[in-house]
mmCIF file with all atom_site columns, C-alpha atoms in Angstrom:
data_model
loop_
_atom_site.group_PDB
_atom_site.id
_atom_site.type_symbol
_atom_site.label_atom_id
_atom_site.label_alt_id
_atom_site.label_comp_id
_atom_site.label_asym_id
_atom_site.label_entity_id
_atom_site.label_seq_id
_atom_site.pdbx_PDB_ins_code
_atom_site.Cartn_x
_atom_site.Cartn_y
_atom_site.Cartn_z
_atom_site.occupancy
_atom_site.B_iso_or_equiv
_atom_site.pdbx_formal_charge
_atom_site.auth_seq_id
_atom_site.auth_comp_id
_atom_site.auth_asym_id
_atom_site.auth_atom_id
_atom_site.pdbx_PDB_model_num
ATOM 1   C CA . MET A 1 1   ? 0.000   0.000   0.000   1.00 43.00 ? 12  MET A CA 1
ATOM 2   C CA . SER A 1 2   ? 1.301   3.475   -0.788  1.00 49.00 ? 13  SER A CA 1
ATOM 3   C CA . SER A 1 3   ? 0.147   7.014   -0.374  1.00 58.00 ? 14  SER A CA 1
ATOM 4   C CA . ILE A 1 4   ? 0.179   8.956   -3.642  1.00 67.00 ? 15  ILE A CA 1
ATOM 5   C CA . LYS A 1 5   ? 0.353   12.732  -3.278  1.00 75.00 ? 16  LYS A CA 1
ATOM 6   C CA . THR A 1 6   ? 0.376   15.609  -5.736  1.00 88.00 ? 17  THR A CA 1
ATOM 7   C CA . THR A 1 7   ? 2.894   18.221  -4.698  1.00 91.00 ? 18  THR A CA 1
ATOM 8   C CA . LYS A 1 8   ? 3.443   21.722  -6.082  1.00 94.00 ? 19  LYS A CA 1
ATOM 9   C CA . VAL A 1 9   ? 6.939   23.240  -6.159  1.00 95.00 ? 20  VAL A CA 1
ATOM 10  C CA . THR A 1 10  ? 7.363   27.001  -6.654  1.00 96.00 ? 21  THR A CA 1
ATOM 11  C CA . TYR A 1 11  ? 10.781  28.339  -7.618  1.00 97.00 ? 22  TYR A CA 1
ATOM 12  C CA . LYS A 1 12  ? 12.461  31.724  -7.097  1.00 97.00 ? 23  LYS A CA 1
ATOM 13  C CA . ASP A 1 13  ? 12.217  32.491  -10.813 1.00 97.00 ? 24  ASP A CA 1
ATOM 14  C CA . GLY A 1 14  ? 8.403   32.289  -10.550 1.00 95.00 ? 25  GLY A CA 1
ATOM 15  C CA . HIS A 1 15  ? 7.725   29.017  -12.341 1.00 96.00 ? 26  HIS A CA 1
ATOM 16  C CA . SER A 1 16  ? 6.091   26.092  -10.599 1.00 96.00 ? 27  SER A CA 1
ATOM 17  C CA . GLU A 1 17  ? 5.447   22.447  -11.325 1.00 94.00 ? 28  GLU A CA 1
ATOM 18  C CA . GLU A 1 18  ? 3.218   19.687  -10.009 1.00 94.00 ? 29  GLU A CA 1
ATOM 19  C CA . LEU A 1 19  ? 4.608   16.244  -9.229  1.00 93.00 ? 30  LEU A CA 1
ATOM 20  C CA . THR A 1 20  ? 3.153   12.966  -8.056  1.00 92.00 ? 31  THR A CA 1
ATOM 21  C CA . VAL A 1 21  ? 5.203   11.729  -5.120  1.00 91.00 ? 32  VAL A CA 1
ATOM 22  C CA . THR A 1 22  ? 5.068   7.980   -4.517  1.00 90.00 ? 33  THR A CA 1
ATOM 23  C CA . MET A 1 23  ? 6.213   5.582   -1.827  1.00 91.00 ? 34  MET A CA 1
ATOM 24  C CA . PHE A 1 24  ? 9.630   5.290   -3.516  1.00 93.00 ? 35  PHE A CA 1
ATOM 25  C CA . GLU A 1 25  ? 10.373  8.996   -3.020  1.00 93.00 ? 36  GLU A CA 1
ATOM 26  C CA . GLN A 1 26  ? 9.028   8.869   0.538   1.00 92.00 ? 37  GLN A CA 1
ATOM 27  C CA . ILE A 1 27  ? 11.451  6.046   1.344   1.00 94.00 ? 38  ILE A CA 1
ATOM 28  C CA . MET A 1 28  ? 14.327  7.951   -0.265  1.00 94.00 ? 39  MET A CA 1
ATOM 29  C CA . ALA A 1 29  ? 13.507  10.992  1.889   1.00 95.00 ? 40  ALA A CA 1
ATOM 30  C CA . THR A 1 30  ? 13.351  8.859   5.038   1.00 95.00 ? 41  THR A CA 1
ATOM 31  C CA . ARG A 1 31  ? 16.765  7.377   4.218   1.00 96.00 ? 42  ARG A CA 1
ATOM 32  C CA . TYR A 1 32  ? 18.194  10.856  3.603   1.00 95.00 ? 43  TYR A CA 1
ATOM 33  C CA . LEU A 1 33  ? 17.059  11.990  7.060   1.00 95.00 ? 44  LEU A CA 1
ATOM 34  C CA . LYS A 1 34  ? 18.500  8.871   8.689   1.00 96.00 ? 45  LYS A CA 1
ATOM 35  C CA . ASN A 1 35  ? 21.807  8.894   6.795   1.00 96.00 ? 46  ASN A CA 1
ATOM 36  C CA . ASN A 1 36  ? 22.381  12.562  7.623   1.00 94.00 ? 47  ASN A CA 1
ATOM 37  C CA . HIS A 1 37  ? 21.417  12.189  11.306  1.00 95.00 ? 48  HIS A CA 1
ATOM 38  C CA . LEU A 1 38  ? 18.534  14.652  10.936  1.00 93.00 ? 49  LEU A CA 1
ATOM 39  C CA . GLY A 1 39  ? 16.032  12.667  12.963  1.00 91.00 ? 50  GLY A CA 1
ATOM 40  C CA . THR A 1 40  ? 12.650  11.456  11.797  1.00 90.00 ? 51  THR A CA 1
ATOM 41  C CA . VAL A 1 41  ? 9.899   12.726  9.533   1.00 91.00 ? 52  VAL A CA 1
ATOM 42  C CA . GLN A 1 42  ? 8.263   14.183  12.643  1.00 92.00 ? 53  GLN A CA 1
ATOM 43  C CA . ASP A 1 43  ? 11.498  16.008  13.548  1.00 92.00 ? 54  ASP A CA 1
ATOM 44  C CA . GLU A 1 44  ? 12.099  17.407  10.039  1.00 92.00 ? 55  GLU A CA 1
ATOM 45  C CA . PRO A 1 45  ? 8.806   17.482  8.083   1.00 92.00 ? 56  PRO A CA 1
ATOM 46  C CA . VAL A 1 46  ? 9.915   20.310  5.774   1.00 93.00 ? 57  VAL A CA 1
ATOM 47  C CA . THR A 1 47  ? 13.207  18.621  4.896   1.00 94.00 ? 58  THR A CA 1
ATOM 48  C CA . PHE A 1 48  ? 11.336  15.342  4.338   1.00 94.00 ? 59  PHE A CA 1
ATOM 49  C CA . MET A 1 49  ? 8.859   16.988  1.971   1.00 93.00 ? 60  MET A CA 1
ATOM 50  C CA . ALA A 1 50  ? 11.618  18.796  0.073   1.00 95.00 ? 61  ALA A CA 1
ATOM 51  C CA . TYR A 1 51  ? 13.762  15.692  -0.303  1.00 96.00 ? 62  TYR A CA 1
ATOM 52  C CA . GLN A 1 52  ? 10.950  13.537  -1.634  1.00 95.00 ? 63  GLN A CA 1
ATOM 53  C CA . VAL A 1 53  ? 10.338  16.121  -4.374  1.00 95.00 ? 64  VAL A CA 1
ATOM 54  C CA . TYR A 1 54  ? 14.080  16.271  -5.060  1.00 96.00 ? 65  TYR A CA 1
ATOM 55  C CA . ALA A 1 55  ? 14.211  12.456  -5.300  1.00 96.00 ? 66  ALA A CA 1
ATOM 56  C CA . LYS A 1 56  ? 11.319  12.498  -7.775  1.00 95.00 ? 67  LYS A CA 1
ATOM 57  C CA . LEU A 1 57  ? 13.054  15.070  -9.988  1.00 96.00 ? 68  LEU A CA 1
ATOM 58  C CA . ARG A 1 58  ? 16.398  13.238  -9.802  1.00 95.00 ? 69  ARG A CA 1
ATOM 59  C CA . SER A 1 59  ? 14.865  9.879   -10.712 1.00 93.00 ? 70  SER A CA 1
ATOM 60  C CA . ALA A 1 60  ? 13.098  11.531  -13.668 1.00 93.00 ? 71  ALA A CA 1
ATOM 61  C CA . GLY A 1 61  ? 16.447  12.880  -14.895 1.00 94.00 ? 72  GLY A CA 1
ATOM 62  C CA . GLN A 1 62  ? 15.405  16.520  -14.416 1.00 94.00 ? 73  GLN A CA 1
ATOM 63  C CA . LEU A 1 63  ? 18.123  17.407  -11.873 1.00 94.00 ? 74  LEU A CA 1
ATOM 64  C CA . ASN A 1 64  ? 21.857  16.929  -11.574 1.00 94.00 ? 75  ASN A CA 1
ATOM 65  C CA . GLU A 1 65  ? 22.783  19.304  -8.766  1.00 96.00 ? 76  GLU A CA 1
ATOM 66  C CA . PRO A 1 66  ? 23.111  18.367  -5.078  1.00 96.00 ? 77  PRO A CA 1
ATOM 67  C CA . PHE A 1 67  ? 20.046  18.645  -2.820  1.00 96.00 ? 78  PHE A CA 1
ATOM 68  C CA . GLU A 1 68  ? 21.168  21.782  -0.981  1.00 95.00 ? 79  GLU A CA 1
ATOM 69  C CA . GLN A 1 69  ? 21.940  23.609  -4.225  1.00 97.00 ? 80  GLN A CA 1
ATOM 70  C CA . TRP A 1 70  ? 18.540  22.732  -5.714  1.00 97.00 ? 81  TRP A CA 1
ATOM 71  C CA . LEU A 1 71  ? 16.808  23.697  -2.467  1.00 96.00 ? 82  LEU A CA 1
ATOM 72  C CA . ARG A 1 72  ? 18.231  27.239  -2.685  1.00 97.00 ? 83  ARG A CA 1
ATOM 73  C CA . SER A 1 73  ? 16.134  27.752  -5.837  1.00 97.00 ? 84  SER A CA 1
ATOM 74  C CA . VAL A 1 74  ? 12.858  26.716  -4.143  1.00 97.00 ? 85  VAL A CA 1
ATOM 75  C CA . VAL A 1 75  ? 10.408  29.171  -2.573  1.00 96.00 ? 86  VAL A CA 1
ATOM 76  C CA . GLN A 1 76  ? 7.708   26.734  -1.462  1.00 95.00 ? 87  GLN A CA 1
ATOM 77  C CA . ILE A 1 77  ? 6.681   23.089  -1.581  1.00 93.00 ? 88  ILE A CA 1
ATOM 78  C CA . GLU A 1 78  ? 3.107   22.153  -0.738  1.00 91.00 ? 89  GLU A CA 1
ATOM 79  C CA . ASP A 1 79  ? 0.752   19.199  -1.026  1.00 86.00 ? 90  ASP A CA 1
ATOM 80  C CA . ILE A 1 80  ? -2.087  20.337  -3.250  1.00 85.00 ? 91  ILE A CA 1
ATOM 81  C CA . LYS A 1 81  ? -4.125  17.150  -3.453  1.00 70.00 ? 92  LYS A CA 1
ATOM 82  C CA . PRO A 1 82  ? -4.530  14.811  -0.498  1.00 60.00 ? 93  PRO A CA 1
ATOM 83  C CA . GLY A 1 83  ? -2.989  11.383  -0.650  1.00 51.00 ? 94  GLY A CA 1
ATOM 84  C CA . VAL A 1 84  ? -5.090  8.376   -1.518  1.00 51.00 ? 95  VAL A CA 1
ATOM 85  C CA . ASP A 1 85  ? -4.094  5.038   -0.076  1.00 51.00 ? 96  ASP A CA 1
ATOM 86  C CA . THR A 1 86  ? -4.058  2.542   -2.908  1.00 50.00 ? 97  THR A CA 1
ATOM 87  C CA . GLU A 1 87  ? -3.333  -1.119  -3.202  1.00 54.00 ? 98  GLU A CA 1
ATOM 88  C CA . THR A 1 88  ? -2.672  -2.976  -6.421  1.00 54.00 ? 99  THR A CA 1
ATOM 89  C CA . ILE A 1 89  ? -4.563  -6.242  -6.762  1.00 56.00 ? 100 ILE A CA 1
ATOM 90  C CA . GLU A 1 90  ? -2.675  -8.741  -8.922  1.00 59.00 ? 101 GLU A CA 1
ATOM 91  C CA . ALA A 1 91  ? -3.561  -12.104 -10.392 1.00 59.00 ? 102 ALA A CA 1
ATOM 92  C CA . PRO A 1 92  ? -1.212  -15.026 -9.632  1.00 64.00 ? 103 PRO A CA 1
ATOM 93  C CA . ASN A 1 93  ? 0.478   -14.477 -13.029 1.00 65.00 ? 104 ASN A CA 1
ATOM 94  C CA . GLY A 1 94  ? 1.351   -10.874 -12.040 1.00 59.00 ? 105 GLY A CA 1
ATOM 95  C CA . THR A 1 95  ? -1.291  -9.128  -14.150 1.00 57.00 ? 106 THR A CA 1
ATOM 96  C CA . VAL A 1 96  ? -2.795  -6.092  -12.409 1.00 51.00 ? 107 VAL A CA 1
ATOM 97  C CA . ILE A 1 97  ? -6.496  -6.740  -11.948 1.00 49.00 ? 108 ILE A CA 1
ATOM 98  C CA . ALA A 1 98  ? -7.481  -3.517  -10.200 1.00 50.00 ? 109 ALA A CA 1
ATOM 99  C CA . GLU A 1 99  ? -6.373  -0.609  -8.073  1.00 49.00 ? 110 GLU A CA 1
ATOM 100 C CA . ALA A 1 100 ? -8.246  -0.617  -4.772  1.00 49.00 ? 111 ALA A CA 1
ATOM 101 C CA . THR A 1 101 ? -8.549  2.230   -2.303  1.00 50.00 ? 112 THR A CA 1
ATOM 102 C CA . ASP A 1 102 ? -9.163  1.943   1.398   1.00 48.00 ? 113 ASP A CA 1
ATOM 103 C CA . ALA A 1 103 ? -12.813 2.310   2.290   1.00 47.00 ? 114 ALA A CA 1
ATOM 104 C CA . PRO A 1 104 ? -13.594 5.583   4.057   1.00 49.00 ? 115 PRO A CA 1
ATOM 105 C CA . ASP A 1 105 ? -14.496 5.208   7.715   1.00 48.00 ? 116 ASP A CA 1
ATOM 106 C CA . PHE A 1 106 ? -13.404 1.550   7.701   1.00 49.00 ? 117 PHE A CA 1
ATOM 107 C CA . LEU A 1 107 ? -11.953 1.706   11.212  1.00 50.00 ? 118 LEU A CA 1
ATOM 108 C CA . THR A 1 108 ? -14.911 3.597   12.640  1.00 51.00 ? 119 THR A CA 1
ATOM 109 C CA . GLY A 1 109 ? -17.638 1.492   11.037  1.00 52.00 ? 120 GLY A CA 1
ATOM 110 C CA . GLY A 1 110 ? -18.960 4.621   9.305   1.00 54.00 ? 121 GLY A CA 1
ATOM 111 C CA . THR A 1 111 ? -19.446 6.512   12.555  1.00 55.00 ? 122 THR A CA 1
ATOM 112 C CA . PRO A 1 112 ? -17.690 9.783   13.437  1.00 56.00 ? 123 PRO A CA 1
ATOM 113 C CA . GLU A 1 113 ? -15.775 8.141   16.273  1.00 55.00 ? 124 GLU A CA 1
ATOM 114 C CA . ALA A 1 114 ? -14.247 4.763   16.908  1.00 48.00 ? 125 ALA A CA 1
#
C-alpha cells in the first residue's frame, strides 16, 4: 500500500510544477534523514517533503545538482491534493487486476468516532 500525493513546487524564478510523489520517493527521503542524522519525519517534516520532491526530480532525470543547491532555488513546496491510499490487486500471473482504495471510515464502522 502506498500514499500517492500531488505536490506543487514554486521556484524563485516564478515558475512552478506539479509532481506525483510515490512511496519510492518517501522512502528515499526517510533514508536521507537517517543517513544525515537529521532525525525522523516528525522532527524534520519540511526537509522530508523537500527531499521527496528532489528524489522524484532526480529519478526523472530533471536534476543533476546536489540537494542543498537545488533547495536554494525553491520558494515553497506544498501538497495540493490529499494522498489516496491505494493497493494494487494482482492475479497469480502478475497481471494487475485492479487498483483498490481503502474504504472511508473503515476503522470507525462509518461513525464519526471509533
